[in-house]
XYZ file of C-alpha atoms in Angstrom:
406
model
C -69.232 0.797 27.913
C -72.120 -1.707 28.202
C -75.231 -1.181 26.154
C -78.085 0.584 27.979
C -80.610 -2.025 29.132
C -84.181 -1.285 28.113
C -87.203 -3.322 29.151
C -90.082 -3.056 26.702
C -93.341 -3.977 28.403
C -96.222 -4.714 26.047
C -99.829 -4.631 27.189
C -102.714 -6.585 25.730
C -104.180 -4.066 23.306
C -104.641 -4.009 19.554
C -101.781 -1.501 19.360
C -99.323 -4.156 20.584
C -98.093 -4.630 17.020
C -96.761 -1.060 17.023
C -94.425 -1.925 19.896
C -92.417 -4.025 17.425
C -91.268 -0.769 15.825
C -90.331 0.687 19.229
C -88.232 -2.429 19.896
C -86.552 -2.180 16.493
C -85.589 1.457 16.997
C -84.028 0.775 20.386
C -82.160 -2.268 19.076
C -80.827 -0.489 16.001
C -79.645 2.466 18.090
C -77.444 0.250 20.250
C -79.660 -0.687 23.203
C -80.020 -4.089 24.846
C -83.782 -4.662 24.747
C -85.719 -7.233 26.766
C -89.356 -7.536 25.669
C -91.808 -8.443 28.423
C -95.274 -8.902 26.922
C -98.290 -9.798 29.014
C -100.212 -12.986 28.288
C -102.880 -10.860 26.627
C -100.279 -9.125 24.453
C -99.167 -12.525 23.165
C -102.679 -13.005 21.798
C -102.006 -10.065 19.462
C -98.293 -10.598 18.690
C -96.798 -14.040 19.351
C -93.655 -14.853 21.325
C -91.643 -15.841 18.210
C -91.919 -12.264 16.902
C -90.578 -10.728 20.119
C -87.828 -13.334 20.346
C -86.756 -12.792 16.743
C -86.652 -9.012 17.092
C -84.781 -9.017 20.407
C -82.689 -12.179 20.164
C -83.925 -13.212 23.602
C -86.355 -15.817 24.948
C -89.742 -14.383 25.772
C -92.100 -15.184 28.648
C -95.019 -13.450 30.287
C -95.167 -15.405 33.567
C -92.808 -15.706 36.530
C -92.355 -19.483 36.170
C -90.045 -19.553 33.165
C -86.291 -19.748 33.884
C -87.015 -19.583 37.598
C -83.374 -20.210 38.451
C -82.561 -16.719 37.125
C -85.299 -15.091 39.271
C -86.550 -13.021 36.303
C -89.369 -11.345 38.235
C -86.719 -9.510 40.278
C -83.620 -9.491 38.070
C -85.143 -7.874 34.982
C -86.364 -4.804 36.855
C -83.265 -4.522 39.048
C -80.871 -4.439 36.087
C -82.891 -2.163 33.793
C -81.781 1.345 32.857
C -85.215 2.177 31.453
C -88.648 0.565 31.337
C -91.014 1.487 28.505
C -94.578 0.160 28.455
C -96.335 0.444 25.094
C -99.202 0.032 24.879
C -100.154 0.555 28.509
C -103.744 -0.625 28.856
C -106.196 0.628 31.477
C -105.664 -2.663 33.317
C -101.889 -2.232 33.352
C -102.141 1.364 34.569
C -104.430 0.232 37.399
C -102.122 -2.593 38.438
C -99.051 -0.363 38.370
C -100.775 2.369 40.377
C -101.889 -0.086 43.076
C -98.710 -2.167 43.210
C -100.266 -5.397 41.966
C -97.849 -8.012 40.638
C -99.476 -11.059 39.047
C -97.207 -11.550 36.006
C -93.669 -10.843 34.852
C -94.313 -7.285 33.651
C -96.045 -6.054 36.800
C -93.325 -7.669 38.931
C -90.736 -5.888 36.799
C -92.472 -2.549 37.332
C -92.354 -3.089 41.110
C -88.659 -3.943 41.189
C -87.432 -1.324 38.707
C -85.564 1.622 40.190
C -84.908 3.273 36.835
C -87.038 5.767 34.876
C -90.345 4.396 33.582
C -92.243 5.655 30.538
C -95.794 4.447 29.899
C -97.653 5.044 26.622
C -101.376 4.424 27.191
C -103.710 3.149 24.488
C -107.399 2.381 24.992
C -110.857 3.559 24.012
C -111.728 7.164 24.819
C -114.280 6.249 27.470
C -111.744 4.088 29.293
C -109.089 6.832 29.219
C -111.528 9.473 30.461
C -112.959 7.307 33.252
C -112.261 8.800 36.720
C -110.584 5.568 37.823
C -108.081 5.677 34.956
C -107.417 9.382 35.466
C -106.806 8.786 39.188
C -104.389 5.971 38.389
C -102.515 8.153 35.906
C -102.272 10.960 38.458
C -100.894 8.511 41.026
C -98.257 7.194 38.624
C -97.203 10.695 37.599
C -96.900 11.746 41.235
C -94.317 8.959 41.628
C -92.189 10.335 38.806
C -93.373 7.954 36.091
C -93.746 9.586 32.678
C -97.256 8.746 31.476
C -97.779 10.048 27.960
C -101.062 11.538 26.837
C -102.679 9.292 24.194
C -103.024 10.602 20.659
C -106.335 11.350 18.965
C -107.467 9.413 15.910
C -108.879 6.126 14.694
C -109.322 3.498 17.408
C -110.491 -0.108 17.188
C -113.349 -0.582 14.746
C -115.037 2.602 13.577
C -114.409 4.590 16.755
C -112.388 7.802 16.668
C -111.172 9.838 19.638
C -108.480 10.233 22.257
C -106.849 6.963 23.224
C -104.735 6.069 20.217
C -101.147 4.967 20.855
C -98.688 7.714 19.830
C -96.539 6.905 16.817
C -93.705 4.464 17.676
C -90.947 6.810 16.502
C -92.244 9.513 18.842
C -92.501 7.095 21.778
C -88.896 6.133 21.079
C -87.766 9.783 20.940
C -89.286 10.625 24.327
C -88.096 7.393 25.975
C -84.575 7.782 24.591
C -84.520 11.356 25.907
C -85.550 10.174 29.391
C -82.853 7.497 29.338
C -80.127 9.863 28.125
C -80.880 12.415 30.853
C -80.978 9.783 33.581
C -77.581 8.441 32.517
C -76.021 11.910 32.616
C -77.568 12.912 35.936
C -80.186 15.241 34.470
C -83.614 15.698 36.033
C -86.205 13.337 34.538
C -89.381 14.456 36.311
C -88.763 18.008 37.518
C -91.778 19.244 35.526
C -94.139 16.561 36.841
C -97.517 18.060 37.646
C -96.797 21.161 35.569
C -98.806 22.295 32.569
C -96.807 23.992 29.846
C -97.699 25.628 26.552
C -95.279 25.729 23.621
C -95.796 27.476 20.301
C -93.970 26.419 17.154
C -93.696 27.196 13.451
C -94.351 30.317 11.419
C -97.652 32.060 10.790
C -99.082 32.892 7.386
C -100.956 36.059 6.493
C -103.050 35.562 3.373
C -103.278 38.146 0.586
C -105.632 36.092 -1.579
C -106.602 32.392 -1.967
C -103.150 31.640 -3.417
C -100.564 33.909 -1.780
C -99.479 34.626 1.757
C -96.778 36.422 3.740
C -94.752 33.985 5.832
C -91.335 33.183 7.234
C -88.799 30.369 7.285
C -89.552 28.873 10.712
C -89.785 25.060 10.458
C -91.143 24.467 13.960
C -88.334 22.030 14.826
C -87.201 23.939 17.913
C -90.739 24.201 19.266
C -91.301 20.501 18.696
C -88.017 19.719 20.465
C -89.201 21.831 23.406
C -92.485 19.919 23.535
C -90.727 16.523 23.493
C -88.272 17.614 26.178
C -91.072 18.848 28.433
C -92.913 15.535 28.078
C -89.715 13.658 28.966
C -89.509 15.752 32.141
C -93.054 14.866 33.172
C -95.034 17.910 32.038
C -98.467 17.979 30.452
C -97.855 19.782 27.189
C -100.024 21.739 24.782
C -98.332 22.556 21.483
C -99.742 25.338 19.313
C -98.378 24.559 15.849
C -98.452 27.128 13.065
C -98.082 25.521 9.632
C -95.691 22.787 10.760
C -95.174 19.637 8.683
C -93.785 17.363 11.407
C -95.243 14.307 13.192
C -97.026 15.061 16.462
C -94.719 14.529 19.444
C -95.838 11.681 21.710
C -97.851 12.723 24.726
C -98.599 16.214 23.427
C -101.947 17.886 22.760
C -101.558 19.692 19.426
C -103.583 22.767 18.421
C -103.129 23.741 14.769
C -103.304 27.347 13.602
C -102.349 29.316 10.496
C -102.469 33.068 11.111
C -101.017 35.260 13.849
C -104.477 36.113 15.164
C -105.304 32.403 15.436
C -101.983 31.847 17.201
C -102.766 34.649 19.635
C -106.212 33.264 20.438
C -104.840 29.762 21.063
C -101.924 30.979 23.199
C -104.048 33.348 25.283
C -106.591 30.586 25.915
C -103.916 28.030 26.833
C -101.922 30.427 29.020
C -104.764 30.535 31.553
C -103.880 27.037 32.776
C -100.157 27.002 31.987
C -97.350 27.168 34.535
C -94.979 28.096 31.704
C -95.415 29.425 28.176
C -92.592 29.167 25.648
C -93.173 31.230 22.508
C -90.914 29.470 20.013
C -93.199 30.261 17.076
C -92.338 33.036 14.636
C -95.483 35.154 14.230
C -95.625 37.609 11.352
C -95.226 41.202 12.484
C -97.571 42.472 9.767
C -100.572 41.278 7.764
C -102.320 42.621 4.671
C -104.892 45.293 5.477
C -107.434 43.435 3.345
C -107.942 39.980 1.852
C -108.873 39.517 -1.780
C -111.430 36.779 -2.434
C -110.021 36.405 -5.953
C -106.412 35.934 -6.995
C -104.732 39.316 -7.355
C -103.808 39.873 -11.014
C -100.783 41.640 -12.439
C -101.352 45.248 -13.478
C -101.638 45.817 -17.213
C -98.882 48.424 -17.265
C -96.450 46.090 -15.505
C -96.233 48.185 -12.326
C -96.465 46.617 -8.873
C -99.799 46.626 -7.106
C -99.603 48.526 -3.810
C -99.760 46.363 -0.711
C -101.017 47.962 2.488
C -99.961 46.265 5.715
C -101.202 46.592 9.283
C -99.397 45.528 12.433
C -100.254 42.205 14.068
C -100.840 41.877 17.829
C -97.706 41.409 19.971
C -98.492 38.064 21.584
C -95.358 37.774 23.708
C -95.735 41.254 25.201
C -99.426 40.689 25.902
C -99.012 37.430 27.820
C -95.905 38.753 29.623
C -97.397 42.017 30.895
C -100.798 40.523 31.748
C -100.110 37.124 33.331
C -103.207 34.936 33.155
C -101.690 32.682 35.820
C -99.794 34.317 38.712
C -96.273 32.948 39.083
C -96.131 31.548 35.565
C -92.911 31.750 33.563
C -92.945 33.232 30.061
C -90.169 32.564 27.554
C -89.703 34.375 24.260
C -87.453 33.888 21.246
C -85.562 36.531 19.326
C -84.141 35.780 15.884
C -81.639 38.590 15.365
C -78.986 39.507 12.807
C -77.571 42.657 14.373
C -77.537 46.020 12.593
C -76.342 49.601 12.925
C -78.355 50.020 16.123
C -76.676 47.208 18.019
C -75.246 43.702 18.187
C -77.379 40.575 18.350
C -77.133 40.435 22.147
C -77.719 44.168 22.580
C -80.873 43.949 20.510
C -81.875 40.832 22.484
C -81.497 42.578 25.840
C -83.549 45.515 24.607
C -86.262 43.164 23.389
C -86.279 41.303 26.727
C -86.913 44.560 28.591
C -89.532 45.684 26.088
C -91.502 42.456 26.001
C -91.510 41.864 29.765
C -90.920 38.100 29.611
C -88.830 36.168 32.147
C -86.447 34.592 29.648
C -85.494 35.412 26.076
C -83.712 32.904 23.819
C -81.574 34.877 21.395
C -80.593 33.271 18.075
C -78.112 34.777 15.656
C -79.781 33.975 12.322
C -77.330 35.803 10.085
C -77.171 34.132 6.698
C -80.279 32.054 7.419
C -78.609 29.993 10.133
C -80.859 27.820 12.346
C -83.964 27.730 10.118
C -84.827 24.143 9.200
C -81.632 22.821 10.758
C -81.461 19.935 13.205
C -79.003 21.982 15.315
C -79.197 25.279 17.118
C -77.170 27.577 19.332
C -78.368 30.475 21.432
C -77.912 32.665 24.467
C -80.661 32.494 27.089
C -81.107 35.893 28.724
C -82.987 36.287 31.998
C -84.887 39.329 33.250
C -82.911 38.848 36.457
C -79.642 39.460 34.587
C -78.783 35.812 33.968
C -77.074 34.842 30.722
C -76.570 31.222 29.630
C -74.703 30.433 26.436
C -75.700 27.165 24.744
C -73.133 26.032 22.123
C -74.263 24.568 18.806
C -75.830 21.154 19.308
C -79.037 19.268 18.557
C -82.144 21.360 19.133
C -83.126 18.980 21.932
C -80.037 20.118 23.867
C -81.155 23.740 23.690
C -84.681 22.660 24.621
C -83.467 21.080 27.857
C -81.264 24.093 28.620
C -84.371 26.282 28.343
C -86.434 23.985 30.588
C -83.550 23.975 33.109
C -83.921 27.745 33.372
C -87.727 27.541 33.520
C -87.676 24.872 36.237
C -85.499 27.003 38.526
C -88.002 29.853 38.231
C -91.227 27.918 38.774
């Protein structure tokens, strides 16, 4: 089977050097990569670098190797086009169909999925012209990632930073894989989704807390998958030590009450909410400003707990956005009252959500693992079994069910 053909377009921004890492990851994972930098990009990273990393000659204009008609051939034969960084100028040209160099000609002739990773100063990203161009590109099925927030050129800080190369690669590779297997690549375009991830902490004192084993990996996989399908994603992350997924707006929280506040606020604008986080059911009734000491007689200090708010039930029974889809997770082990699935079905009815993803976590399975397996139960009686596979596979299976209900 031939290697998938990836075109890496590189715009003329200071972040062009980061595209070298995107190229390396595609090459090392078995892709045939053709770099197409603009003339401005070559001012930041020279042609010899791109040629050495790809093993191919590099040009930015349409006059090199004219006999091979590169301005048409490169786009026609591509399986995926990734543009990183995509400058404001490139976004404008792509939105308006301008073609004055090799990259913009390639974008016009490509009939494959296109992923664009913008990078520019905050004011340029927020300008109405740029936002209109992004909306136009997204309406055509192009995946335009949201820029990251952080240090920009010089001393400036804000939204407009290029997402980390490994995360750009993960999203782009996901788009390519789905397109090659016939999966939808933009069925969530124009949708706003909210995903929660991780496990909350309930503090007893400045040192100790009550928590759980959730790593946040499944929630992060859901966020990446939604981005790859064209959605605008907000990720509420509770105590997660993972890199921010490309194109995702991340809200960081610690406690269950903070998680509730962030989810309730985000649900107002969300077409779908997926509660993959594991909130603590209980919290200490009081917080000690000083570290709690051992008792002199060696006995255990009593710990009074109070129940935390039920976030999933609250957003399911009182929909902030009519027609939205709410998805919950249930980590079950089964007990004397019922099997894992029986307990899952009871929880689905009790919570009032549209879908419930039921995990059998007996023996600590799933937590921290790169793989997952589950049964997706629907309030309409549907039941979809997802065999053990990478967590991204389960993520797409969940979004498949969400998309059919939106």
